[in-house]
PDB file of N, CA and C in Angstrom:
ATOM      1  N   MET A 107      -4.236 -29.044  20.654  1.00 49.00           N
ATOM      2  CA  MET A 107      -3.392 -29.568  19.609  1.00 49.00           C
ATOM      3  C   MET A 107      -2.945 -30.946  20.079  1.00 49.00           C
ATOM      4  N   LEU A 108      -2.816 -31.841  19.169  1.00 51.00           N
ATOM      5  CA  LEU A 108      -2.355 -33.148  19.563  1.00 51.00           C
ATOM      6  C   LEU A 108      -0.966 -33.045  20.151  1.00 51.00           C
ATOM      7  N   LYS A 109      -0.751 -33.797  21.227  1.00 65.00           N
ATOM      8  CA  LYS A 109       0.540 -33.730  21.917  1.00 65.00           C
ATOM      9  C   LYS A 109       1.690 -34.058  20.964  1.00 65.00           C
ATOM     10  N   HIS A 110       1.474 -35.007  20.075  1.00 71.00           N
ATOM     11  CA  HIS A 110       2.494 -35.400  19.104  1.00 71.00           C
ATOM     12  C   HIS A 110       2.867 -34.223  18.193  1.00 71.00           C
ATOM     13  N   THR A 111       1.868 -33.501  17.695  1.00 72.00           N
ATOM     14  CA  THR A 111       2.119 -32.363  16.822  1.00 72.00           C
ATOM     15  C   THR A 111       2.899 -31.287  17.564  1.00 72.00           C
ATOM     16  N   LEU A 112       2.510 -31.011  18.780  1.00 71.00           N
ATOM     17  CA  LEU A 112       3.200 -30.003  19.580  1.00 71.00           C
ATOM     18  C   LEU A 112       4.657 -30.412  19.813  1.00 71.00           C
ATOM     19  N   SER A 113       4.884 -31.676  20.102  1.00 76.00           N
ATOM     20  CA  SER A 113       6.255 -32.157  20.308  1.00 76.00           C
ATOM     21  C   SER A 113       7.091 -31.984  19.044  1.00 76.00           C
ATOM     22  N   LYS A 114       6.502 -32.269  17.891  1.00 79.00           N
ATOM     23  CA  LYS A 114       7.221 -32.113  16.627  1.00 79.00           C
ATOM     24  C   LYS A 114       7.570 -30.641  16.377  1.00 79.00           C
ATOM     25  N   LEU A 115       6.609 -29.754  16.667  1.00 78.00           N
ATOM     26  CA  LEU A 115       6.868 -28.321  16.486  1.00 78.00           C
ATOM     27  C   LEU A 115       7.975 -27.852  17.430  1.00 78.00           C
ATOM     28  N   GLU A 116       7.938 -28.311  18.660  1.00 80.00           N
ATOM     29  CA  GLU A 116       8.968 -27.916  19.611  1.00 80.00           C
ATOM     30  C   GLU A 116      10.348 -28.384  19.152  1.00 80.00           C
ATOM     31  N   GLU A 117      10.425 -29.582  18.592  1.00 81.00           N
ATOM     32  CA  GLU A 117      11.700 -30.091  18.093  1.00 81.00           C
ATOM     33  C   GLU A 117      12.209 -29.244  16.921  1.00 81.00           C
ATOM     34  N   LYS A 118      11.296 -28.867  16.027  1.00 80.00           N
ATOM     35  CA  LYS A 118      11.692 -28.016  14.893  1.00 80.00           C
ATOM     36  C   LYS A 118      12.201 -26.667  15.382  1.00 80.00           C
ATOM     37  N   ILE A 119      11.538 -26.123  16.379  1.00 83.00           N
ATOM     38  CA  ILE A 119      11.951 -24.832  16.933  1.00 83.00           C
ATOM     39  C   ILE A 119      13.333 -24.964  17.568  1.00 83.00           C
ATOM     40  N   LYS A 120      13.516 -26.037  18.327  1.00 83.00           N
ATOM     41  CA  LYS A 120      14.788 -26.252  19.024  1.00 83.00           C
ATOM     42  C   LYS A 120      15.964 -26.262  18.054  1.00 83.00           C
ATOM     43  N   THR A 121      15.772 -26.860  16.890  1.00 85.00           N
ATOM     44  CA  THR A 121      16.878 -26.997  15.935  1.00 85.00           C
ATOM     45  C   THR A 121      16.915 -25.894  14.884  1.00 85.00           C
ATOM     46  N   SER A 122      15.952 -24.992  14.917  1.00 83.00           N
ATOM     47  CA  SER A 122      15.882 -23.930  13.914  1.00 83.00           C
ATOM     48  C   SER A 122      16.951 -22.867  14.124  1.00 83.00           C
ATOM     49  N   GLY A 123      17.578 -22.488  13.023  1.00 83.00           N
ATOM     50  CA  GLY A 123      18.523 -21.381  13.074  1.00 83.00           C
ATOM     51  C   GLY A 123      17.850 -20.046  12.829  1.00 83.00           C
ATOM     52  N   ASN A 124      16.575 -20.063  12.459  1.00 82.00           N
ATOM     53  CA  ASN A 124      15.844 -18.826  12.166  1.00 82.00           C
ATOM     54  C   ASN A 124      15.279 -18.148  13.408  1.00 82.00           C
ATOM     55  N   ILE A 125      15.157 -18.908  14.471  1.00 84.00           N
ATOM     56  CA  ILE A 125      14.581 -18.353  15.700  1.00 84.00           C
ATOM     57  C   ILE A 125      15.717 -18.164  16.702  1.00 84.00           C
ATOM     58  N   PRO A 126      15.954 -16.918  17.097  1.00 86.00           N
ATOM     59  CA  PRO A 126      17.024 -16.657  18.057  1.00 86.00           C
ATOM     60  C   PRO A 126      16.818 -17.458  19.346  1.00 86.00           C
ATOM     61  N   GLU A 127      17.905 -17.924  19.917  1.00 86.00           N
ATOM     62  CA  GLU A 127      17.837 -18.749  21.127  1.00 86.00           C
ATOM     63  C   GLU A 127      17.023 -18.085  22.235  1.00 86.00           C
ATOM     64  N   ASP A 128      17.189 -16.789  22.400  1.00 85.00           N
ATOM     65  CA  ASP A 128      16.480 -16.101  23.479  1.00 85.00           C
ATOM     66  C   ASP A 128      14.983 -15.973  23.216  1.00 85.00           C
ATOM     67  N   LYS A 129      14.529 -16.267  22.001  1.00 87.00           N
ATOM     68  CA  LYS A 129      13.111 -16.167  21.662  1.00 87.00           C
ATOM     69  C   LYS A 129      12.415 -17.529  21.612  1.00 87.00           C
ATOM     70  N   LYS A 130      13.189 -18.602  21.630  1.00 88.00           N
ATOM     71  CA  LYS A 130      12.592 -19.930  21.506  1.00 88.00           C
ATOM     72  C   LYS A 130      11.638 -20.240  22.648  1.00 88.00           C
ATOM     73  N   GLN A 131      11.998 -19.875  23.874  1.00 90.00           N
ATOM     74  CA  GLN A 131      11.111 -20.134  25.020  1.00 90.00           C
ATOM     75  C   GLN A 131       9.788 -19.382  24.859  1.00 90.00           C
ATOM     76  N   GLU A 132       9.858 -18.164  24.360  1.00 91.00           N
ATOM     77  CA  GLU A 132       8.645 -17.382  24.118  1.00 91.00           C
ATOM     78  C   GLU A 132       7.730 -18.118  23.133  1.00 91.00           C
ATOM     79  N   TYR A 133       8.313 -18.677  22.080  1.00 88.00           N
ATOM     80  CA  TYR A 133       7.535 -19.401  21.078  1.00 88.00           C
ATOM     81  C   TYR A 133       6.924 -20.668  21.677  1.00 88.00           C
ATOM     82  N   TYR A 134       7.686 -21.401  22.508  1.00 88.00           N
ATOM     83  CA  TYR A 134       7.140 -22.585  23.178  1.00 88.00           C
ATOM     84  C   TYR A 134       5.920 -22.216  24.020  1.00 88.00           C
ATOM     85  N   GLU A 135       6.025 -21.107  24.730  1.00 91.00           N
ATOM     86  CA  GLU A 135       4.926 -20.670  25.588  1.00 91.00           C
ATOM     87  C   GLU A 135       3.698 -20.295  24.772  1.00 91.00           C
ATOM     88  N   LEU A 136       3.909 -19.628  23.643  1.00 91.00           N
ATOM     89  CA  LEU A 136       2.785 -19.288  22.766  1.00 91.00           C
ATOM     90  C   LEU A 136       2.102 -20.552  22.235  1.00 91.00           C
ATOM     91  N   LEU A 137       2.891 -21.522  21.829  1.00 89.00           N
ATOM     92  CA  LEU A 137       2.314 -22.773  21.330  1.00 89.00           C
ATOM     93  C   LEU A 137       1.579 -23.526  22.429  1.00 89.00           C
ATOM     94  N   SER A 138       2.080 -23.471  23.630  1.00 89.00           N
ATOM     95  CA  SER A 138       1.408 -24.122  24.755  1.00 89.00           C
ATOM     96  C   SER A 138       0.045 -23.462  25.024  1.00 89.00           C
ATOM     97  N   ARG A 139       0.015 -22.133  24.995  1.00 92.00           N
ATOM     98  CA  ARG A 139      -1.256 -21.404  25.156  1.00 92.00           C
ATOM     99  C   ARG A 139      -2.223 -21.777  24.049  1.00 92.00           C
ATOM    100  N   LEU A 140      -1.704 -21.839  22.817  1.00 90.00           N
ATOM    101  CA  LEU A 140      -2.550 -22.193  21.684  1.00 90.00           C
ATOM    102  C   LEU A 140      -3.095 -23.605  21.845  1.00 90.00           C
ATOM    103  N   ASN A 141      -2.284 -24.512  22.331  1.00 88.00           N
ATOM    104  CA  ASN A 141      -2.721 -25.884  22.560  1.00 88.00           C
ATOM    105  C   ASN A 141      -3.933 -25.924  23.493  1.00 88.00           C
ATOM    106  N   GLU A 142      -3.877 -25.168  24.569  1.00 90.00           N
ATOM    107  CA  GLU A 142      -4.995 -25.106  25.516  1.00 90.00           C
ATOM    108  C   GLU A 142      -6.259 -24.589  24.843  1.00 90.00           C
ATOM    109  N   GLU A 143      -6.104 -23.535  24.062  1.00 91.00           N
ATOM    110  CA  GLU A 143      -7.261 -22.935  23.395  1.00 91.00           C
ATOM    111  C   GLU A 143      -7.852 -23.861  22.331  1.00 91.00           C
ATOM    112  N   ILE A 144      -7.002 -24.529  21.579  1.00 89.00           N
ATOM    113  CA  ILE A 144      -7.495 -25.447  20.546  1.00 89.00           C
ATOM    114  C   ILE A 144      -8.179 -26.648  21.191  1.00 89.00           C
ATOM    115  N   THR A 145      -7.660 -27.106  22.310  1.00 88.00           N
ATOM    116  CA  THR A 145      -8.292 -28.218  23.024  1.00 88.00           C
ATOM    117  C   THR A 145      -9.700 -27.836  23.448  1.00 88.00           C
ATOM    118  N   ASP A 146      -9.862 -26.624  23.962  1.00 89.00           N
ATOM    119  CA  ASP A 146     -11.196 -26.138  24.337  1.00 89.00           C
ATOM    120  C   ASP A 146     -12.109 -26.046  23.123  1.00 89.00           C
ATOM    121  N   LEU A 147     -11.608 -25.498  22.042  1.00 90.00           N
ATOM    122  CA  LEU A 147     -12.402 -25.342  20.829  1.00 90.00           C
ATOM    123  C   LEU A 147     -12.807 -26.698  20.255  1.00 90.00           C
ATOM    124  N   ALA A 148     -11.915 -27.671  20.341  1.00 89.00           N
ATOM    125  CA  ALA A 148     -12.182 -29.001  19.772  1.00 89.00           C
ATOM    126  C   ALA A 148     -13.397 -29.662  20.413  1.00 89.00           C
ATOM    127  N   GLU A 149     -13.735 -29.265  21.632  1.00 91.00           N
ATOM    128  CA  GLU A 149     -14.907 -29.830  22.297  1.00 91.00           C
ATOM    129  C   GLU A 149     -16.198 -29.420  21.609  1.00 91.00           C
ATOM    130  N   THR A 150     -16.187 -28.271  20.939  1.00 91.00           N
ATOM    131  CA  THR A 150     -17.400 -27.786  20.283  1.00 91.00           C
ATOM    132  C   THR A 150     -17.288 -27.734  18.766  1.00 91.00           C
ATOM    133  N   ASP A 151     -16.078 -27.623  18.246  1.00 91.00           N
ATOM    134  CA  ASP A 151     -15.900 -27.477  16.796  1.00 91.00           C
ATOM    135  C   ASP A 151     -14.577 -28.117  16.372  1.00 91.00           C
ATOM    136  N   LEU A 152     -14.589 -29.434  16.301  1.00 90.00           N
ATOM    137  CA  LEU A 152     -13.375 -30.183  16.003  1.00 90.00           C
ATOM    138  C   LEU A 152     -12.788 -29.821  14.645  1.00 90.00           C
ATOM    139  N   GLN A 153     -13.628 -29.625  13.658  1.00 92.00           N
ATOM    140  CA  GLN A 153     -13.138 -29.322  12.311  1.00 92.00           C
ATOM    141  C   GLN A 153     -12.367 -28.002  12.278  1.00 92.00           C
ATOM    142  N   ARG A 154     -12.889 -26.980  12.931  1.00 90.00           N
ATOM    143  CA  ARG A 154     -12.186 -25.682  12.977  1.00 90.00           C
ATOM    144  C   ARG A 154     -10.893 -25.789  13.779  1.00 90.00           C
ATOM    145  N   ALA A 155     -10.940 -26.547  14.859  1.00 89.00           N
ATOM    146  CA  ALA A 155      -9.739 -26.724  15.673  1.00 89.00           C
ATOM    147  C   ALA A 155      -8.635 -27.390  14.851  1.00 89.00           C
ATOM    148  N   GLU A 156      -9.002 -28.385  14.049  1.00 89.00           N
ATOM    149  CA  GLU A 156      -8.028 -29.056  13.180  1.00 89.00           C
ATOM    150  C   GLU A 156      -7.451 -28.089  12.150  1.00 89.00           C
ATOM    151  N   SER A 157      -8.285 -27.223  11.621  1.00 91.00           N
ATOM    152  CA  SER A 157      -7.829 -26.243  10.643  1.00 91.00           C
ATOM    153  C   SER A 157      -6.798 -25.300  11.259  1.00 91.00           C
ATOM    154  N   ILE A 158      -7.083 -24.816  12.443  1.00 91.00           N
ATOM    155  CA  ILE A 158      -6.148 -23.919  13.132  1.00 91.00           C
ATOM    156  C   ILE A 158      -4.838 -24.639  13.398  1.00 91.00           C
ATOM    157  N   LYS A 159      -4.939 -25.894  13.836  1.00 88.00           N
ATOM    158  CA  LYS A 159      -3.737 -26.683  14.107  1.00 88.00           C
ATOM    159  C   LYS A 159      -2.889 -26.824  12.843  1.00 88.00           C
ATOM    160  N   LYS A 160      -3.524 -27.087  11.722  1.00 90.00           N
ATOM    161  CA  LYS A 160      -2.784 -27.276  10.473  1.00 90.00           C
ATOM    162  C   LYS A 160      -2.130 -25.976  10.000  1.00 90.00           C
ATOM    163  N   PHE A 161      -2.827 -24.853  10.153  1.00 91.00           N
ATOM    164  CA  PHE A 161      -2.215 -23.574   9.776  1.00 91.00           C
ATOM    165  C   PHE A 161      -1.061 -23.228  10.716  1.00 91.00           C
ATOM    166  N   THR A 162      -1.185 -23.595  11.985  1.00 89.00           N
ATOM    167  CA  THR A 162      -0.096 -23.372  12.928  1.00 89.00           C
ATOM    168  C   THR A 162       1.123 -24.193  12.525  1.00 89.00           C
ATOM    169  N   LYS A 163       0.879 -25.433  12.159  1.00 88.00           N
ATOM    170  CA  LYS A 163       1.966 -26.313  11.735  1.00 88.00           C
ATOM    171  C   LYS A 163       2.645 -25.762  10.476  1.00 88.00           C
ATOM    172  N   ALA A 164       1.844 -25.287   9.515  1.00 91.00           N
ATOM    173  CA  ALA A 164       2.412 -24.724   8.279  1.00 91.00           C
ATOM    174  C   ALA A 164       3.237 -23.473   8.581  1.00 91.00           C
ATOM    175  N   SER A 165       2.744 -22.637   9.462  1.00 91.00           N
ATOM    176  CA  SER A 165       3.469 -21.419   9.827  1.00 91.00           C
ATOM    177  C   SER A 165       4.785 -21.757  10.516  1.00 91.00           C
ATOM    178  N   ALA A 166       4.740 -22.727  11.416  1.00 88.00           N
ATOM    179  CA  ALA A 166       5.961 -23.133  12.105  1.00 88.00           C
ATOM    180  C   ALA A 166       6.958 -23.719  11.110  1.00 88.00           C
ATOM    181  N   HIS A 167       6.449 -24.481  10.159  1.00 89.00           N
ATOM    182  CA  HIS A 167       7.322 -25.053   9.140  1.00 89.00           C
ATOM    183  C   HIS A 167       8.029 -23.949   8.355  1.00 89.00           C
ATOM    184  N   GLU A 168       7.280 -22.967   7.926  1.00 91.00           N
ATOM    185  CA  GLU A 168       7.872 -21.874   7.143  1.00 91.00           C
ATOM    186  C   GLU A 168       8.860 -21.062   7.975  1.00 91.00           C
ATOM    187  N   ALA A 169       8.563 -20.888   9.259  1.00 87.00           N
ATOM    188  CA  ALA A 169       9.448 -20.095  10.122  1.00 87.00           C
ATOM    189  C   ALA A 169      10.744 -20.820  10.455  1.00 87.00           C
ATOM    190  N   THR A 170      10.718 -22.146  10.370  1.00 86.00           N
ATOM    191  CA  THR A 170      11.895 -22.907  10.774  1.00 86.00           C
ATOM    192  C   THR A 170      12.653 -23.515   9.591  1.00 86.00           C
ATOM    193  N   ARG A 171      12.242 -23.202   8.379  1.00 88.00           N
ATOM    194  CA  ARG A 171      12.972 -23.696   7.206  1.00 88.00           C
ATOM    195  C   ARG A 171      14.392 -23.169   7.222  1.00 88.00           C
ATOM    196  N   GLU A 172      15.295 -23.950   6.675  1.00 85.00           N
ATOM    197  CA  GLU A 172      16.697 -23.528   6.638  1.00 85.00           C
ATOM    198  C   GLU A 172      16.851 -22.217   5.868  1.00 85.00           C
ATOM    199  N   GLU A 173      16.200 -22.137   4.711  1.00 88.00           N
ATOM    200  CA  GLU A 173      16.216 -20.895   3.929  1.00 88.00           C
ATOM    201  C   GLU A 173      14.837 -20.259   4.044  1.00 88.00           C
ATOM    202  N   LEU A 174      14.760 -19.236   4.845  1.00 86.00           N
ATOM    203  CA  LEU A 174      13.492 -18.563   5.095  1.00 86.00           C
ATOM    204  C   LEU A 174      13.000 -17.857   3.837  1.00 86.00           C
ATOM    205  N   ASP A 175      11.742 -18.097   3.475  1.00 90.00           N
ATOM    206  CA  ASP A 175      11.112 -17.422   2.345  1.00 90.00           C
ATOM    207  C   ASP A 175      10.044 -16.495   2.920  1.00 90.00           C
ATOM    208  N   PRO A 176      10.302 -15.198   2.982  1.00 89.00           N
ATOM    209  CA  PRO A 176       9.359 -14.262   3.600  1.00 89.00           C
ATOM    210  C   PRO A 176       7.955 -14.314   2.996  1.00 89.00           C
ATOM    211  N   ASN A 177       7.844 -14.566   1.694  1.00 92.00           N
ATOM    212  CA  ASN A 177       6.527 -14.626   1.068  1.00 92.00           C
ATOM    213  C   ASN A 177       5.734 -15.828   1.546  1.00 92.00           C
ATOM    214  N   LEU A 178       6.372 -16.987   1.615  1.00 93.00           N
ATOM    215  CA  LEU A 178       5.682 -18.175   2.108  1.00 93.00           C
ATOM    216  C   LEU A 178       5.345 -18.045   3.591  1.00 93.00           C
ATOM    217  N   LEU A 179       6.247 -17.450   4.346  1.00 90.00           N
ATOM    218  CA  LEU A 179       5.977 -17.231   5.761  1.00 90.00           C
ATOM    219  C   LEU A 179       4.763 -16.329   5.933  1.00 90.00           C
ATOM    220  N   GLU A 180       4.706 -15.245   5.189  1.00 91.00           N
ATOM    221  CA  GLU A 180       3.572 -14.323   5.291  1.00 91.00           C
ATOM    222  C   GLU A 180       2.276 -14.992   4.854  1.00 91.00           C
ATOM    223  N   THR A 181       2.323 -15.802   3.804  1.00 94.00           N
ATOM    224  CA  THR A 181       1.122 -16.507   3.341  1.00 94.00           C
ATOM    225  C   THR A 181       0.609 -17.464   4.422  1.00 94.00           C
ATOM    226  N   SER A 182       1.515 -18.193   5.052  1.00 93.00           N
ATOM    227  CA  SER A 182       1.101 -19.128   6.100  1.00 93.00           C
ATOM    228  C   SER A 182       0.559 -18.383   7.325  1.00 93.00           C
ATOM    229  N   ILE A 183       1.155 -17.257   7.646  1.00 91.00           N
ATOM    230  CA  ILE A 183       0.675 -16.450   8.766  1.00 91.00           C
ATOM    231  C   ILE A 183      -0.721 -15.906   8.471  1.00 91.00           C
ATOM    232  N   GLN A 184      -0.935 -15.443   7.259  1.00 94.00           N
ATOM    233  CA  GLN A 184      -2.259 -14.937   6.878  1.00 94.00           C
ATOM    234  C   GLN A 184      -3.306 -16.035   6.977  1.00 94.00           C
ATOM    235  N   GLY A 185      -2.958 -17.248   6.549  1.00 94.00           N
ATOM    236  CA  GLY A 185      -3.878 -18.380   6.676  1.00 94.00           C
ATOM    237  C   GLY A 185      -4.217 -18.663   8.128  1.00 94.00           C
ATOM    238  N   LEU A 186      -3.217 -18.579   8.998  1.00 92.00           N
ATOM    239  CA  LEU A 186      -3.441 -18.790  10.423  1.00 92.00           C
ATOM    240  C   LEU A 186      -4.374 -17.724  10.985  1.00 92.00           C
ATOM    241  N   ARG A 187      -4.132 -16.476  10.616  1.00 92.00           N
ATOM    242  CA  ARG A 187      -5.012 -15.391  11.082  1.00 92.00           C
ATOM    243  C   ARG A 187      -6.454 -15.614  10.635  1.00 92.00           C
ATOM    244  N   GLU A 188      -6.620 -15.969   9.370  1.00 92.00           N
ATOM    245  CA  GLU A 188      -7.965 -16.174   8.818  1.00 92.00           C
ATOM    246  C   GLU A 188      -8.679 -17.350   9.482  1.00 92.00           C
ATOM    247  N   SER A 189      -7.915 -18.354   9.904  1.00 90.00           N
ATOM    248  CA  SER A 189      -8.539 -19.542  10.499  1.00 90.00           C
ATOM    249  C   SER A 189      -9.237 -19.239  11.819  1.00 90.00           C
ATOM    250  N   VAL A 190      -8.909 -18.126  12.466  1.00 92.00           N
ATOM    251  CA  VAL A 190      -9.540 -17.787  13.753  1.00 92.00           C
ATOM    252  C   VAL A 190     -10.374 -16.512  13.700  1.00 92.00           C
ATOM    253  N   ARG A 191     -10.436 -15.879  12.544  1.00 89.00           N
ATOM    254  CA  ARG A 191     -11.095 -14.573  12.438  1.00 89.00           C
ATOM    255  C   ARG A 191     -12.504 -14.563  13.024  1.00 89.00           C
ATOM    256  N   GLU A 192     -13.294 -15.578  12.762  1.00 88.00           N
ATOM    257  CA  GLU A 192     -14.690 -15.584  13.201  1.00 88.00           C
ATOM    258  C   GLU A 192     -14.868 -15.877  14.692  1.00 88.00           C
ATOM    259  N   PHE A 193     -13.782 -16.177  15.399  1.00 89.00           N
ATOM    260  CA  PHE A 193     -13.875 -16.519  16.815  1.00 89.00           C
ATOM    261  C   PHE A 193     -13.614 -15.350  17.749  1.00 89.00           C
ATOM    262  N   ARG A 194     -13.513 -14.134  17.226  1.00 87.00           N
ATOM    263  CA  ARG A 194     -13.208 -12.952  18.032  1.00 87.00           C
ATOM    264  C   ARG A 194     -14.151 -12.832  19.245  1.00 87.00           C
ATOM    265  N   THR A 195     -15.422 -13.081  19.048  1.00 89.00           N
ATOM    266  CA  THR A 195     -16.390 -12.932  20.131  1.00 89.00           C
ATOM    267  C   THR A 195     -16.465 -14.174  21.015  1.00 89.00           C
ATOM    268  N   SER A 196     -16.523 -15.341  20.395  1.00 90.00           N
ATOM    269  CA  SER A 196     -16.732 -16.568  21.169  1.00 90.00           C
ATOM    270  C   SER A 196     -15.468 -17.105  21.836  1.00 90.00           C
ATOM    271  N   HIS A 197     -14.315 -16.852  21.263  1.00 92.00           N
ATOM    272  CA  HIS A 197     -13.049 -17.359  21.797  1.00 92.00           C
ATOM    273  C   HIS A 197     -11.970 -16.272  21.702  1.00 92.00           C
ATOM    274  N   PRO A 198     -12.122 -15.180  22.432  1.00 94.00           N
ATOM    275  CA  PRO A 198     -11.164 -14.063  22.299  1.00 94.00           C
ATOM    276  C   PRO A 198      -9.733 -14.429  22.680  1.00 94.00           C
ATOM    277  N   ARG A 199      -9.551 -15.317  23.642  1.00 94.00           N
ATOM    278  CA  ARG A 199      -8.185 -15.692  24.036  1.00 94.00           C
ATOM    279  C   ARG A 199      -7.499 -16.477  22.913  1.00 94.00           C
ATOM    280  N   LEU A 200      -8.256 -17.297  22.223  1.00 92.00           N
ATOM    281  CA  LEU A 200      -7.717 -18.035  21.075  1.00 92.00           C
ATOM    282  C   LEU A 200      -7.228 -17.062  20.007  1.00 92.00           C
ATOM    283  N   VAL A 201      -8.048 -16.086  19.684  1.00 93.00           N
ATOM    284  CA  VAL A 201      -7.686 -15.101  18.664  1.00 93.00           C
ATOM    285  C   VAL A 201      -6.473 -14.289  19.108  1.00 93.00           C
ATOM    286  N   ASP A 202      -6.449 -13.887  20.356  1.00 94.00           N
ATOM    287  CA  ASP A 202      -5.297 -13.130  20.868  1.00 94.00           C
ATOM    288  C   ASP A 202      -4.011 -13.958  20.797  1.00 94.00           C
ATOM    289  N   THR A 203      -4.111 -15.225  21.140  1.00 93.00           N
ATOM    290  CA  THR A 203      -2.942 -16.099  21.096  1.00 93.00           C
ATOM    291  C   THR A 203      -2.440 -16.265  19.669  1.00 93.00           C
ATOM    292  N   VAL A 204      -3.357 -16.494  18.734  1.00 92.00           N
ATOM    293  CA  VAL A 204      -2.960 -16.624  17.330  1.00 92.00           C
ATOM    294  C   VAL A 204      -2.333 -15.326  16.835  1.00 92.00           C
ATOM    295  N   ASN A 205      -2.911 -14.197  17.208  1.00 93.00           N
ATOM    296  CA  ASN A 205      -2.322 -12.914  16.811  1.00 93.00           C
ATOM    297  C   ASN A 205      -0.910 -12.752  17.375  1.00 93.00           C
ATOM    298  N   ASP A 206      -0.708 -13.174  18.618  1.00 93.00           N
ATOM    299  CA  ASP A 206       0.629 -13.094  19.223  1.00 93.00           C
ATOM    300  C   ASP A 206       1.616 -13.977  18.456  1.00 93.00           C
ATOM    301  N   ILE A 207       1.175 -15.163  18.055  1.00 90.00           N
ATOM    302  CA  ILE A 207       2.040 -16.054  17.279  1.00 90.00           C
ATOM    303  C   ILE A 207       2.355 -15.435  15.925  1.00 90.00           C
ATOM    304  N   CYS A 208       1.350 -14.860  15.284  1.00 90.00           N
ATOM    305  CA  CYS A 208       1.561 -14.234  13.976  1.00 90.00           C
ATOM    306  C   CYS A 208       2.550 -13.079  14.059  1.00 90.00           C
ATOM    307  N   ILE A 209       2.426 -12.273  15.086  1.00 91.00           N
ATOM    308  CA  ILE A 209       3.357 -11.157  15.278  1.00 91.00           C
ATOM    309  C   ILE A 209       4.772 -11.701  15.508  1.00 91.00           C
ATOM    310  N   PHE A 210       4.868 -12.709  16.345  1.00 89.00           N
ATOM    311  CA  PHE A 210       6.176 -13.322  16.610  1.00 89.00           C
ATOM    312  C   PHE A 210       6.805 -13.828  15.317  1.00 89.00           C
ATOM    313  N   LEU A 211       6.035 -14.572  14.531  1.00 86.00           N
ATOM    314  CA  LEU A 211       6.560 -15.128  13.284  1.00 86.00           C
ATOM    315  C   LEU A 211       6.863 -14.057  12.246  1.00 86.00           C
ATOM    316  N   SER A 212       6.031 -13.030  12.208  1.00 85.00           N
ATOM    317  CA  SER A 212       6.264 -11.935  11.244  1.00 85.00           C
ATOM    318  C   SER A 212       7.610 -11.270  11.491  1.00 85.00           C
ATOM    319  N   LYS A 213       7.976 -11.149  12.734  1.00 83.00           N
ATOM    320  CA  LYS A 213       9.255 -10.521  13.078  1.00 83.00           C
ATOM    321  C   LYS A 213      10.436 -11.357  12.581  1.00 83.00           C
ATOM    322  N   LEU A 214      10.236 -12.661  12.414  1.00 74.00           N
ATOM    323  CA  LEU A 214      11.306 -13.530  11.917  1.00 74.00           C
ATOM    324  C   LEU A 214      11.590 -13.262  10.451  1.00 74.00           C
ATOM    325  N   GLY A 215      10.553 -12.851   9.701  1.00 63.00           N
ATOM    326  CA  GLY A 215      10.701 -12.643   8.282  1.00 63.00           C
ATOM    327  C   GLY A 215      11.338 -11.311   7.918  1.00 63.00           C
ATOM    328  N   ILE A 216      11.536 -10.478   8.887  1.00 48.00           N
ATOM    329  CA  ILE A 216      12.096  -9.147   8.615  1.00 48.00           C
ATOM    330  C   ILE A 216      13.597  -9.223   8.495  1.00 48.00           C
TER     331      ILE A 216
END
């Protein structure tokens, strides 16, 4: 993920009232793992890596909105899941990381 995008997401998380303080570090770590995986993927499939990055950004946006909309959050999470579905065999760590992020974000909407 571009360093600039990651920095913007971290800032949104830091100021978000939707993410409990004790969970923010967990989210930073998940995004850092995702950054590593997307960087690896970008070497072979830049277009797919960009798609995953954009769905991650949309999901983070929905999770950190002042007024959380569970439907929009779920839609963005589903898009993120779908963006990595075909990589189960070739990039299992990427898929696992995205699934961990989706689970984390889903818990925010409850």
